XYZ file of C-alpha atoms in Angstrom:
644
model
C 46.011 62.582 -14.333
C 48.315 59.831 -14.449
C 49.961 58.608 -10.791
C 52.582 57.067 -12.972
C 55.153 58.058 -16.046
C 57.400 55.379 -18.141
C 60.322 56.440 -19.108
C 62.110 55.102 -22.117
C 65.685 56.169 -23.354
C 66.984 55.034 -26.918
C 69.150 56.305 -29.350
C 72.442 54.910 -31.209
C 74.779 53.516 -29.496
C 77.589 55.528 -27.259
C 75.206 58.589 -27.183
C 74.986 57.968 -23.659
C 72.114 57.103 -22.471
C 73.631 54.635 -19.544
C 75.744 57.196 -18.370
C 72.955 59.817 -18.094
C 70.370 57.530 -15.856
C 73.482 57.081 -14.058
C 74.292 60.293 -13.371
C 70.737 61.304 -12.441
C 70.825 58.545 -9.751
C 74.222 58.927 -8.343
C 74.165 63.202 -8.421
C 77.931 62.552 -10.212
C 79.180 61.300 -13.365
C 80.320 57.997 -13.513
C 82.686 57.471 -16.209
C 82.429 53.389 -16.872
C 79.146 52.091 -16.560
C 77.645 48.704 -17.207
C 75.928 48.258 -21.022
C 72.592 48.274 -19.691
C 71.056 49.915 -16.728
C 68.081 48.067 -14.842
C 64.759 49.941 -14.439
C 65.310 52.389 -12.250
C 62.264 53.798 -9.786
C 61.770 57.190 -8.214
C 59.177 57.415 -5.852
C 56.626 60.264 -6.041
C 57.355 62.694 -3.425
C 61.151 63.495 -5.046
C 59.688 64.203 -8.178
C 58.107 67.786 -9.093
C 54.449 66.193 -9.487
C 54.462 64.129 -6.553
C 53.658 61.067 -10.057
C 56.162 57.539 -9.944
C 58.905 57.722 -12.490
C 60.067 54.045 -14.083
C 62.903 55.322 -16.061
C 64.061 52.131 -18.513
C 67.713 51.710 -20.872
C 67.872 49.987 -23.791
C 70.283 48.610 -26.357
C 70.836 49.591 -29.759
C 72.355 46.222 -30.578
C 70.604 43.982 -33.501
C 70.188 41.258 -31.026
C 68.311 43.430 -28.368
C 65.369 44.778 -31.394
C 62.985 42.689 -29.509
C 63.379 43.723 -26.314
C 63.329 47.196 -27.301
C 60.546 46.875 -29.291
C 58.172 45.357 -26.113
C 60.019 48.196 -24.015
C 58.616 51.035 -26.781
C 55.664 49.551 -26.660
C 55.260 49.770 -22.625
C 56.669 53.384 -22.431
C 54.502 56.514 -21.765
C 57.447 59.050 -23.249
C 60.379 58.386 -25.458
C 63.886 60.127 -24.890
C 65.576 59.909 -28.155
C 68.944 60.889 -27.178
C 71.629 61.462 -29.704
C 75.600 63.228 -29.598
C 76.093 66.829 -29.791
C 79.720 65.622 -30.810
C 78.447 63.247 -33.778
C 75.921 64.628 -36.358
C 75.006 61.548 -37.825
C 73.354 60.499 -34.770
C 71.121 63.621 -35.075
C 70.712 62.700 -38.347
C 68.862 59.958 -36.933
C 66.505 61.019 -35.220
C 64.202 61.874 -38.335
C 65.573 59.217 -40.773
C 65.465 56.047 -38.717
C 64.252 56.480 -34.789
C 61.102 58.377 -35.331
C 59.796 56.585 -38.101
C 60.699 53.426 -36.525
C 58.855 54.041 -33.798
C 55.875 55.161 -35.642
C 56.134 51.656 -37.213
C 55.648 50.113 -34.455
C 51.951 51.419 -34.291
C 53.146 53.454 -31.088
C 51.911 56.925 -30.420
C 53.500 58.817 -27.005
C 55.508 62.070 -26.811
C 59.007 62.176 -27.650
C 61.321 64.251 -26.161
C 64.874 64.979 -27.919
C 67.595 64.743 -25.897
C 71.501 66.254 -27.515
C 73.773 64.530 -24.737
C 77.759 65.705 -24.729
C 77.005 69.637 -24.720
C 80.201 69.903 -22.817
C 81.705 69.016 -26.021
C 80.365 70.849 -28.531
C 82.818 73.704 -30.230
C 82.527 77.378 -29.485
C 82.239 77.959 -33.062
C 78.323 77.375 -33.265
C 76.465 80.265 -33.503
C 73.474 81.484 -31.349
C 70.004 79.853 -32.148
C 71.007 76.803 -34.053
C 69.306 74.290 -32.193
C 66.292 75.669 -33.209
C 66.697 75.671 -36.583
C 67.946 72.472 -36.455
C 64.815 71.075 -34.158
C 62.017 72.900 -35.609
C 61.854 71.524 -38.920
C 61.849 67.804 -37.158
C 58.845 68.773 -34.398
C 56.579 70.355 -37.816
C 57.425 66.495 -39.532
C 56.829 64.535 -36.599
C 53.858 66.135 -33.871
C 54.692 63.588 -31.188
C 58.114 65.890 -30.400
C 57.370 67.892 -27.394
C 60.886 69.417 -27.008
C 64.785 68.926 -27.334
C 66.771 69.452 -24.280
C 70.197 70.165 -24.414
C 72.772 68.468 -21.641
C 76.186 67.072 -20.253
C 75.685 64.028 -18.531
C 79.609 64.317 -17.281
C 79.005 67.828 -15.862
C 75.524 67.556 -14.696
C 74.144 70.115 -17.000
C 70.287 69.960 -17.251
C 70.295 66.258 -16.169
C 67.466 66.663 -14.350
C 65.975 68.672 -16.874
C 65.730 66.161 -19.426
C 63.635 63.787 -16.892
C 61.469 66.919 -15.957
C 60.079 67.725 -19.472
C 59.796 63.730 -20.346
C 57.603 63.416 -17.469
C 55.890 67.179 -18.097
C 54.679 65.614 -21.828
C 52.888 62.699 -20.208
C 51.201 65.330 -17.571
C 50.888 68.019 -19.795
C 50.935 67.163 -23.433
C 51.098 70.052 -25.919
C 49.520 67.774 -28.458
C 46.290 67.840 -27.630
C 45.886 71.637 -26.908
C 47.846 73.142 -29.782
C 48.524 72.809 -33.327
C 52.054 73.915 -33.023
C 52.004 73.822 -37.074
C 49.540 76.805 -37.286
C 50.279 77.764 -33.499
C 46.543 78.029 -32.576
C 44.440 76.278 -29.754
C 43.206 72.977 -31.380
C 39.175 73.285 -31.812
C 38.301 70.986 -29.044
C 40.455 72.872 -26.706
C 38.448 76.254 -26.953
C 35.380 74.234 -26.948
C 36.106 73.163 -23.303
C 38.071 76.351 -22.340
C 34.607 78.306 -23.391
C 32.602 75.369 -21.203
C 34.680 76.325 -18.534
C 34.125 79.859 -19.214
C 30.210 79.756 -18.754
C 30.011 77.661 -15.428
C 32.913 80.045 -13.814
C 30.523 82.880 -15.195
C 27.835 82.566 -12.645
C 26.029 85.704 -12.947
C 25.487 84.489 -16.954
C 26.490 88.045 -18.052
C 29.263 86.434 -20.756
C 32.234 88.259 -18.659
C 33.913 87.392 -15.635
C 34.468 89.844 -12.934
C 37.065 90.034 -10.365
C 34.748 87.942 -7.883
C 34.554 85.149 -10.469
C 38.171 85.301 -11.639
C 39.094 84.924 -8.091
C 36.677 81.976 -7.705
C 38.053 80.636 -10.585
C 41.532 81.281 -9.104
C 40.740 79.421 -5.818
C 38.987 76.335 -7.658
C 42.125 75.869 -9.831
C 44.928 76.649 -7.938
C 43.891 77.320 -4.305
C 44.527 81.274 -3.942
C 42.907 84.653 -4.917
C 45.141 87.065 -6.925
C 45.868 89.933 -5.620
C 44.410 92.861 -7.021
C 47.406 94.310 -8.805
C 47.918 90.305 -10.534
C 44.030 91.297 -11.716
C 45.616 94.388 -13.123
C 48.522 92.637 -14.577
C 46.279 89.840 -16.353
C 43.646 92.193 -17.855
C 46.341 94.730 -18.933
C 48.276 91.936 -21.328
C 45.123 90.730 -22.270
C 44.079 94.510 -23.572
C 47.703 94.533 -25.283
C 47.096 91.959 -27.702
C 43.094 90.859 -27.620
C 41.718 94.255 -27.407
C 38.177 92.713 -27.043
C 39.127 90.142 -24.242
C 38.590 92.612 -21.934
C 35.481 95.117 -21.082
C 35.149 97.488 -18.390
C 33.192 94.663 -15.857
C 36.478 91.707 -16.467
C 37.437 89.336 -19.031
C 35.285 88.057 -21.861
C 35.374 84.801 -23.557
C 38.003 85.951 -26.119
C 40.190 86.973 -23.446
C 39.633 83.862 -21.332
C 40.951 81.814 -24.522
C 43.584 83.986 -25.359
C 45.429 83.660 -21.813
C 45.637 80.005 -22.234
C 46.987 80.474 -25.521
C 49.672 82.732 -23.882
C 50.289 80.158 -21.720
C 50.809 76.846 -24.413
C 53.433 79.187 -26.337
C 54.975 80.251 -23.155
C 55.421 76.806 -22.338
C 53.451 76.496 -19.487
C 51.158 73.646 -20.352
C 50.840 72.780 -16.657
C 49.108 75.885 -16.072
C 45.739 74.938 -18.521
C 46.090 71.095 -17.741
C 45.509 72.231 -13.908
C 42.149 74.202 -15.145
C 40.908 71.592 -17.390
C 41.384 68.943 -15.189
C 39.757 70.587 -11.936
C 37.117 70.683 -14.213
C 36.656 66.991 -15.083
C 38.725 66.553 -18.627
C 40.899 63.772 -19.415
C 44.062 63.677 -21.553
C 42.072 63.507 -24.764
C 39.742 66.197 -23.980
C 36.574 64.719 -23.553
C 35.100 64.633 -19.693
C 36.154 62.105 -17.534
C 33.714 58.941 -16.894
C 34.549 58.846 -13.284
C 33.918 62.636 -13.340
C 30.974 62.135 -14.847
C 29.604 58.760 -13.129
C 31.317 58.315 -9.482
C 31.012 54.710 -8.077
C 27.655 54.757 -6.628
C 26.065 51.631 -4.977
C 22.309 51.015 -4.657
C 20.970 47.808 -3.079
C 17.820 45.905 -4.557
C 14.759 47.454 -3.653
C 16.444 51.093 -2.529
C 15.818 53.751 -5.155
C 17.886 57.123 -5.593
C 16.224 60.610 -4.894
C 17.894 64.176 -5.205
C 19.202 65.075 -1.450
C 18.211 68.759 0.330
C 21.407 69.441 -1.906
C 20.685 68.238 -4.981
C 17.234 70.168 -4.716
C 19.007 73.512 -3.664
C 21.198 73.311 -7.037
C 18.768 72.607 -9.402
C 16.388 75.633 -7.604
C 19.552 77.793 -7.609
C 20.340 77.176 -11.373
C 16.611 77.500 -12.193
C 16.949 81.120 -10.685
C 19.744 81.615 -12.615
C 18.659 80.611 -15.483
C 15.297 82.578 -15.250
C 16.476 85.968 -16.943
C 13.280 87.383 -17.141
C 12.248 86.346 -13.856
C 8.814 85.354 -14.393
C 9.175 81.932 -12.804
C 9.442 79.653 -15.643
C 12.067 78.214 -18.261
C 11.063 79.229 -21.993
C 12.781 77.546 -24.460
C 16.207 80.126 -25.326
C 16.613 79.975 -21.497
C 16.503 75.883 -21.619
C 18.838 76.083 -24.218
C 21.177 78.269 -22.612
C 20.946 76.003 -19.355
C 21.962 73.038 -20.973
C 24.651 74.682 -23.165
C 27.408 73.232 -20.468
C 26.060 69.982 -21.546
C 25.240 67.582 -24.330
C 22.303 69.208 -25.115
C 18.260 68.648 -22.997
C 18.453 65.022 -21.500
C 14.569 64.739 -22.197
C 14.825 65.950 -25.884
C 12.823 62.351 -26.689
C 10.539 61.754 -23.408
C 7.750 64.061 -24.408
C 9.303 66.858 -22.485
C 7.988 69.721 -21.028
C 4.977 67.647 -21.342
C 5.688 65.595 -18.872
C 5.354 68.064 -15.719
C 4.017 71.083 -15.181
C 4.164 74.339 -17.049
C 2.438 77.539 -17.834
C 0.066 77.529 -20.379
C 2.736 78.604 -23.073
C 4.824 75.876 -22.362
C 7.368 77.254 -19.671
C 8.575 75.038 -17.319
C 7.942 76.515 -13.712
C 10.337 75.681 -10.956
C 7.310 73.152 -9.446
C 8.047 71.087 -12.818
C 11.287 71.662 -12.931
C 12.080 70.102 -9.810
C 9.660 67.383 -9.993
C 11.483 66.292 -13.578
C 14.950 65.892 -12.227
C 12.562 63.899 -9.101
C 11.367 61.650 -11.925
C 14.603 61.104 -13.280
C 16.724 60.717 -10.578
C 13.775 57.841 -9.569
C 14.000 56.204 -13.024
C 17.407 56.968 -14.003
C 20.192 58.138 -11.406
C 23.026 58.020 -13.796
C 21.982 60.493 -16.284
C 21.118 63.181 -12.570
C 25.197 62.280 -11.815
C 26.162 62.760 -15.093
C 23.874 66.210 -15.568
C 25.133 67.656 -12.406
C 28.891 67.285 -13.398
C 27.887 68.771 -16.711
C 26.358 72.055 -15.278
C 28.722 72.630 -12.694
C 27.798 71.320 -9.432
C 30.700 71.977 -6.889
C 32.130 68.996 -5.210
C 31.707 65.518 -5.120
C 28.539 65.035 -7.259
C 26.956 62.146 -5.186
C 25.993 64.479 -2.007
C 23.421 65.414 -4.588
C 21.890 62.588 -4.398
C 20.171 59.982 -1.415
C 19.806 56.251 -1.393
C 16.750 54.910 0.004
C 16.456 52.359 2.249
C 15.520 49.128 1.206
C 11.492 49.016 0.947
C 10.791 45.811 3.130
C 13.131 48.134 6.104
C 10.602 51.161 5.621
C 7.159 48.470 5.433
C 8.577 46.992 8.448
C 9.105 49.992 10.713
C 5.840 50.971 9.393
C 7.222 54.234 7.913
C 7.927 55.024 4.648
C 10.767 57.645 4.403
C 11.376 58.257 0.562
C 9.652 61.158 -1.165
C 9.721 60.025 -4.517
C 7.254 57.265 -5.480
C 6.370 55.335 -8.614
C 3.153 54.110 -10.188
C 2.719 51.936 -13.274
C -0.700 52.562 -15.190
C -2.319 49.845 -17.190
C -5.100 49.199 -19.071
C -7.081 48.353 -21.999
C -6.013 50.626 -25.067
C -8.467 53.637 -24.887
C -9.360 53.368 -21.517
C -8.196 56.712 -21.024
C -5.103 56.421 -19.128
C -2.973 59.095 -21.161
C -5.773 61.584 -19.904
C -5.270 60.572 -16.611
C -1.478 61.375 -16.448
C -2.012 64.611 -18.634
C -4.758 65.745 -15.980
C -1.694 65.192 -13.240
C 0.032 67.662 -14.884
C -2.440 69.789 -15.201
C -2.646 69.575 -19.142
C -6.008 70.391 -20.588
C -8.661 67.119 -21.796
C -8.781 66.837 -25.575
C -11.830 65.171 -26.653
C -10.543 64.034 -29.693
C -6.930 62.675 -29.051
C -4.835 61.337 -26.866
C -8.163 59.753 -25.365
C -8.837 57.840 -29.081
C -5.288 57.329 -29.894
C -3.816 54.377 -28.166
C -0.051 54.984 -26.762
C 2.574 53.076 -28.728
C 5.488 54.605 -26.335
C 5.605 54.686 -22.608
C 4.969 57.663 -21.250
C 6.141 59.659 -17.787
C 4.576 62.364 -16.050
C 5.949 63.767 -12.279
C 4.402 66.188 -9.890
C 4.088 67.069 -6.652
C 1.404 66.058 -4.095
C 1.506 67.569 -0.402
C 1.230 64.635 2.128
C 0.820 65.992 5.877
C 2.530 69.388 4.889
C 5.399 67.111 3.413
C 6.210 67.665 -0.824
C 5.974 64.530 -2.196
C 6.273 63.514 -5.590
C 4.467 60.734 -7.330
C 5.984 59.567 -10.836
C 3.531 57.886 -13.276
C 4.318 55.840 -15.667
C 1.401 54.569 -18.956
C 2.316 51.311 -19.468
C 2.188 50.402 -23.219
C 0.346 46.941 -23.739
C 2.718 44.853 -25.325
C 5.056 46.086 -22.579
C 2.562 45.247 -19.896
C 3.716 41.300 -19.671
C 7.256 42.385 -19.451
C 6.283 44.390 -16.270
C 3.917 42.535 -14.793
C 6.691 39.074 -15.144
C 9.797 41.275 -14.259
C 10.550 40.794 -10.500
C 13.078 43.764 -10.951
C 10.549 46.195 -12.273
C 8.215 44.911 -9.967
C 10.608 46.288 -7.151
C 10.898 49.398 -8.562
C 7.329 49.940 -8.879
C 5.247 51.411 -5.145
C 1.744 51.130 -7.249
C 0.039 49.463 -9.746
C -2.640 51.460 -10.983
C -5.020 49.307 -12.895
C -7.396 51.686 -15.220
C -10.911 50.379 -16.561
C -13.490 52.207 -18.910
C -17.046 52.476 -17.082
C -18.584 52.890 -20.841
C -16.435 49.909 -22.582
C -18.084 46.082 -21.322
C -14.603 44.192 -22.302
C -12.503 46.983 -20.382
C -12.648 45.334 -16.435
C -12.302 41.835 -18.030
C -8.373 42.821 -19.259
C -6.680 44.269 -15.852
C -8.259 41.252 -14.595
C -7.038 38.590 -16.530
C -3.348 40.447 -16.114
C -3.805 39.790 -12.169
C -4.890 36.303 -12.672
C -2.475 35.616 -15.023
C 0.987 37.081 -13.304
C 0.629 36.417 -9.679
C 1.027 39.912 -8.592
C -1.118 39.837 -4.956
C 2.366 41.078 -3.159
C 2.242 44.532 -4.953
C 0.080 47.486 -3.946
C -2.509 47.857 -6.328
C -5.809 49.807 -6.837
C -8.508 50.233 -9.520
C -9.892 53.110 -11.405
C -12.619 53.602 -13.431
C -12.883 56.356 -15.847
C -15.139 58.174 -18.190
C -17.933 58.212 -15.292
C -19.498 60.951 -17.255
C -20.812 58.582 -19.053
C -23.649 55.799 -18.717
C -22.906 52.510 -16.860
C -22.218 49.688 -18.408
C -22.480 46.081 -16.884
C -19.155 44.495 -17.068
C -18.316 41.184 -19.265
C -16.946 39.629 -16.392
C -17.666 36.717 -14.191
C -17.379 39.402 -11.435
C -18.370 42.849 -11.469
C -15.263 45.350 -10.018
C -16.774 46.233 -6.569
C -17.118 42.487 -5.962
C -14.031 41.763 -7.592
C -11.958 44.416 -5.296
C -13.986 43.713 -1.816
C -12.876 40.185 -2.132
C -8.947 40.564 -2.482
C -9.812 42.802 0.137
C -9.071 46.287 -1.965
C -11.060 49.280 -1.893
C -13.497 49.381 -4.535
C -12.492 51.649 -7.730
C -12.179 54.859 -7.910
C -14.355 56.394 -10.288
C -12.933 59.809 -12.360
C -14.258 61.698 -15.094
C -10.875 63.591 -16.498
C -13.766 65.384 -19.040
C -15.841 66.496 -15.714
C -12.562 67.506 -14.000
C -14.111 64.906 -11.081
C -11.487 63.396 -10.360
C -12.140 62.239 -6.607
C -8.613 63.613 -5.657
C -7.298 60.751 -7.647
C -3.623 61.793 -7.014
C -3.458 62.686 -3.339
C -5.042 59.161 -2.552
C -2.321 57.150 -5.292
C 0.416 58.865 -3.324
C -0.853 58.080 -0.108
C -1.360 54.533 -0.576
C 2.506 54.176 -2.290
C 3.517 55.711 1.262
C 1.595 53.279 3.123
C 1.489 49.747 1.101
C -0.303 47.420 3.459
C -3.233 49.898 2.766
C -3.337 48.692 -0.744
C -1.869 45.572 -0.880
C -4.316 42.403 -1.745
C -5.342 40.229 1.322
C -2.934 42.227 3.535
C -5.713 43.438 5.502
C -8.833 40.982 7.841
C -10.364 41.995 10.165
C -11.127 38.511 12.423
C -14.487 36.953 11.161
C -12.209 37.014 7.985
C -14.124 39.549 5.792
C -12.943 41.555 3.319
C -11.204 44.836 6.097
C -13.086 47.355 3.467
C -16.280 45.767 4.210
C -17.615 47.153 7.013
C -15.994 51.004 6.527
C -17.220 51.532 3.044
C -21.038 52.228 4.272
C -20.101 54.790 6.967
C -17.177 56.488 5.163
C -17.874 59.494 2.868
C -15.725 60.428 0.143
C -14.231 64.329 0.860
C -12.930 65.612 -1.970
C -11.353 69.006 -3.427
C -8.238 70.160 -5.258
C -6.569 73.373 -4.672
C -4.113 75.378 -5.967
C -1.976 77.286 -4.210
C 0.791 80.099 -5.570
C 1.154 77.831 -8.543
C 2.215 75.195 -6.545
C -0.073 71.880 -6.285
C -1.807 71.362 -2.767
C -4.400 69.355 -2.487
C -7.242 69.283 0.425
C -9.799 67.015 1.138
C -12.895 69.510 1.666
C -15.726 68.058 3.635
C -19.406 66.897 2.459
C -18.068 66.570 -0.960
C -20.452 64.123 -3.006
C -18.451 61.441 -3.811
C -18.771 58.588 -6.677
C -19.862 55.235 -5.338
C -17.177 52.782 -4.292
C -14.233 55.330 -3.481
C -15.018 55.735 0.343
C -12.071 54.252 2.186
C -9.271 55.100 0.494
C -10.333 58.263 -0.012
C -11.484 58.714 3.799
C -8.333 57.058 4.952
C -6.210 59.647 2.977
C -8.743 62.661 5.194
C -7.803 60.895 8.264
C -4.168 61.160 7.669
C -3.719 64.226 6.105
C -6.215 65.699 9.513
């Protein structure tokens, strides 16, 4: 809402519009006042909502149109004042002032304003006014109201400022077609929004509880039980199915605000619709929906203990059936306070993890909003104000500190981590993200088919009895340069997982021409080599991987077979080595004869090895004496030694 209302008075001239600024100001009628009254200012807390009031005069006078003109042009509401005494200047109003200022391309409430009551004759009957007024506010919408008043005996002086500022707080216009006296379309639309987020329980009815919740949010106090009554008994009276035997339905939700419109009490549904983040025009506010947050270069933005309770809470909710995932219908009705799914084109539920129909379960449910909080913050903000998070919507979320602060203390404290994938087309990194989210190995697909769009997966990986979640991200190749020459993506990115095929000769060659080629020895990195199943090839490269790895000081790849389900605990070691960089970062690491650190641990270390799963929730454990693939020792050993 507004903190400020322009007030412009016109009309012909000796209607009075002088002498009624005048009287407002001095509290008495002044009976000879100058032509033209300055702007006059009233500050907020002597006006009824607490808003600055500029209240501007102008001249009727040929030689004044210009100045009139840039003042109709400035003002928020238009008084078009005319004389009870002299009917031509009510006349006016529809032949020459409000088409007038309709020419002028201007479109703010007017409020019409019959000065001189004191002198009108006793002769005119009862209810006149209104058939005079209500064929001009069907012509012309932008009329909010006509206010009688005497500006020589005071008579609704203050009145006439009241409902000039009350149409820029509360315009009718918006709301309610007062043509066919119904709630405009886009009205209910956000009345029945409102509806389902004060419904918590989801039952489509809203009890006492919630219509006293509702009461508090909005205006700050409960009703008493006999208001309850009162309410729910005129409902009854005239929308017999707005209310049921639990509390109001939708229909009767709608219905009371419809009450209020006609009864004039606009303020009353501007107050709701506002609390719950809609601007004058109905649509949701953008600083509702996008609060100033700040994040330095190289934080990132995670969901905060709070932001995690909400989403678990609504995922409850949510869960009619109880059977611990999200089918589609209950999606759907989940996202019906918003613009619809905000991964409707990301490969979703794909992309985390879900039972084997396709449910989301509350592990992938909170591991997606991880992944897009990580990769996208402002669409989190703007989905938490859409499904009715209460408060200021940035306690839902954390910024990180900056990444050199965390590598320099020597402790990383974020708990959402990304890692690009790249490799040679067919290489089989798709099947390596699918396997993270536990998505079964075709044999003839994704493994043949080369990705032409990037492509997310997010789960969770248990660090030292600590939830982490590791984002990864397929890198499509002609996006690869883009990446790999992009300081700011660079940044953003804790690992760069470079994948190789063990079968294809030419596969090595590529991630290794990418390193050579963009510089990239400050970012963690590690190597993995895939499709172990099946036979060895020598690669077509001046050096083979081991060699190539032991000498920027890297621990040799990590080989996987996504077919074999062997997949060395692939996952638990990428996370650990995003939470501890130096591990993985080339040259980072000598020992002091200068050889490569790996060197002299990767004879003595054994791979360990297991994944388990726990209550549906991903935990994985290194199990001991596991035969391991050649070349994974230390990394793998290192992540045994930590997690122990």
């Amino acid at each position: 809402m507004r903190r400020d209302v322009r007030i412009l008075l016109v009309g012909d001239e000796g209607v009075g519009k002088s002498t009624l600024i005048a009287s407002l100001i001095k509290e008495t009628f002044v009976p000879n006042v100058q032509h033209l009254i300055p702007e006059v200012t009233i500050p907020p807390e002597v006006t009824p909502e607490n808003v600055t009031m500029h209240i501007m005069d102008s001249s009727a006078r040929t030689e004044d149109r210009e100045q009139l003109e840039a003042e109709i042009r400035k003002a928020h509401v238009i008084c078009i004042v005319y004389a009870i005494d002299d009917p031509n200047t009510f006349n006016r109003l529809s032949l020459y002032w409000l088409p007038y200022i309709r020419s002028l391309g201007v479109n703010v409430p007017a409020v019409l304003v019959g000065n001189k009551i004191d002198l009108r004759g006793n002769d005119v009957a009862n209810g006149s006014l209104e058939d005079e007024v209500i064929p001009i506010m069907n012509e012309f919408k932008e009329v909010e109201t006509c206010v009688e008043c005497s500006a020589k005996q005071l008579l609704n002086v203050s009145e006439v400022f009241y409902f000039a500022q009350k149409a820029v707080l509360h315009p009718t216009a918006p709301l309610y077609d007062s043509r066919e006296h119904v709630l405009k379309p886009q009205c209910i639309e956000a009345l029945k929004r409102i509806f389902k987020l004060c419904d918590t329980d989801k039952d489509n009815i809203l009890n006492d509880d919630e219509l006293n919740e509702f009461q508090r949010k909005c205006f700050n106090a409960p009703l008493q039980p006999q208001e309850l009554d009162g309410v729910k008994e005129v409902v009854r009276e005239h929308e017999p199915t707005g209310v049921s035997d639990i509390g109001l339905t939708e229909s009767g939700f709608i219905y009371l605000h419809s009450l209020f419109i006609q009864r004039g009490r606009l303020e009353t549904t501007w107050t709701v619709l506002r609390k719950f983040g809609y601007g004058d025009d109905l649509s949701l506010r953008e600083d509702f929906l996008l609060p100033s947050l700040e994040v330095p270069a190289e934080c990132s933005v995670e969901l905060s203990p709070h932001g995690y309770q909400f989403f678990a809470e609504l995922f409850q909710t949510f869960d009619k059936d109880k059977d611990g995932a999200l089918k589609r219908n209950e999606l759907d009705s989940l996202f019906s306070t918003s613009p619809g799914n905000p991964w409707a084109n990301t490969g979703f539920p794909h992309t985390t993890i879900t039972t084997e129909s396709g449910s989301v379960t509350l592990q992938g449910w909170l591991a997606q909003w991880s992944m897009t909080t990580l990769l996208d913050h402002r669409t989190t903000l703007k989905y938490l104000a859409y499904l009715g998070f209460e408060g200021d919507t940035r306690t839902a979320l954390k910024v990180t500190k900056p990444k050199k602060v965390d590598r320099k203390k020597g402790k990383i404290q974020r708990n959402v981590f990304s890692c690009y994938v790249i490799g040679v087309p067919g290489s089989g990194k798709t099947s390596l993200l699918k396997a993270f989210v536990q998505k079964k190995f075709v044999e003839h697909g994704f493994t043949d088919k080369p990705t032409t769009e990037p492509f997310h997966v997010v789960n969770s990986v248990e660090i030292n009895g600590s939830e982490k979640y590791l984002v990864m991200q397929e890198a499509e190749p002609s996006h690869v340069p883009d990446i790999l020459s992009n300081k700011k993506k660079l940044d953003q990115c804790d690992l760069l997982c470079f994948v190789y095929d063990t079968s294809d000769a030419s596969s090595f060659e590529y991630v290794a021409a990418l390193r050579e080629k963009h510089k990239i020895d400050h970012v963690p990195t590690v190597f993995v080599a895939t499709k172990c199943e099946l036979d060895l090839v020598t690669q077509r490269c001046e050096v083979q991987p081991d060699i190539y790895c032991r000498n920027l000081g890297l621990a040799v790849p990590l080989s996987v077979s996504v077919k074999e389900n062997q997949m060395a605990d692939l996952y638990h070691i990428l996370t650990a080595l995003a939470m501890n960089p130096t591990m993985a970062t080339p040259g980072s690491r000598k020992d002091k004869s200068d050889k490569p650190w790996i060197s002299k641990h990767c004879l003595t270390l054994s791979l360990v090895a297991g994944v388990v799963i726990l209550t549906g929730l991903a935990s994985y454990k290194l199990l001991k004496n596991h035969p391991s693939f050649s070349g994974s020792h230390l990394v793998a050993s290192l992540a045994s030694k930590k997690k122990d």
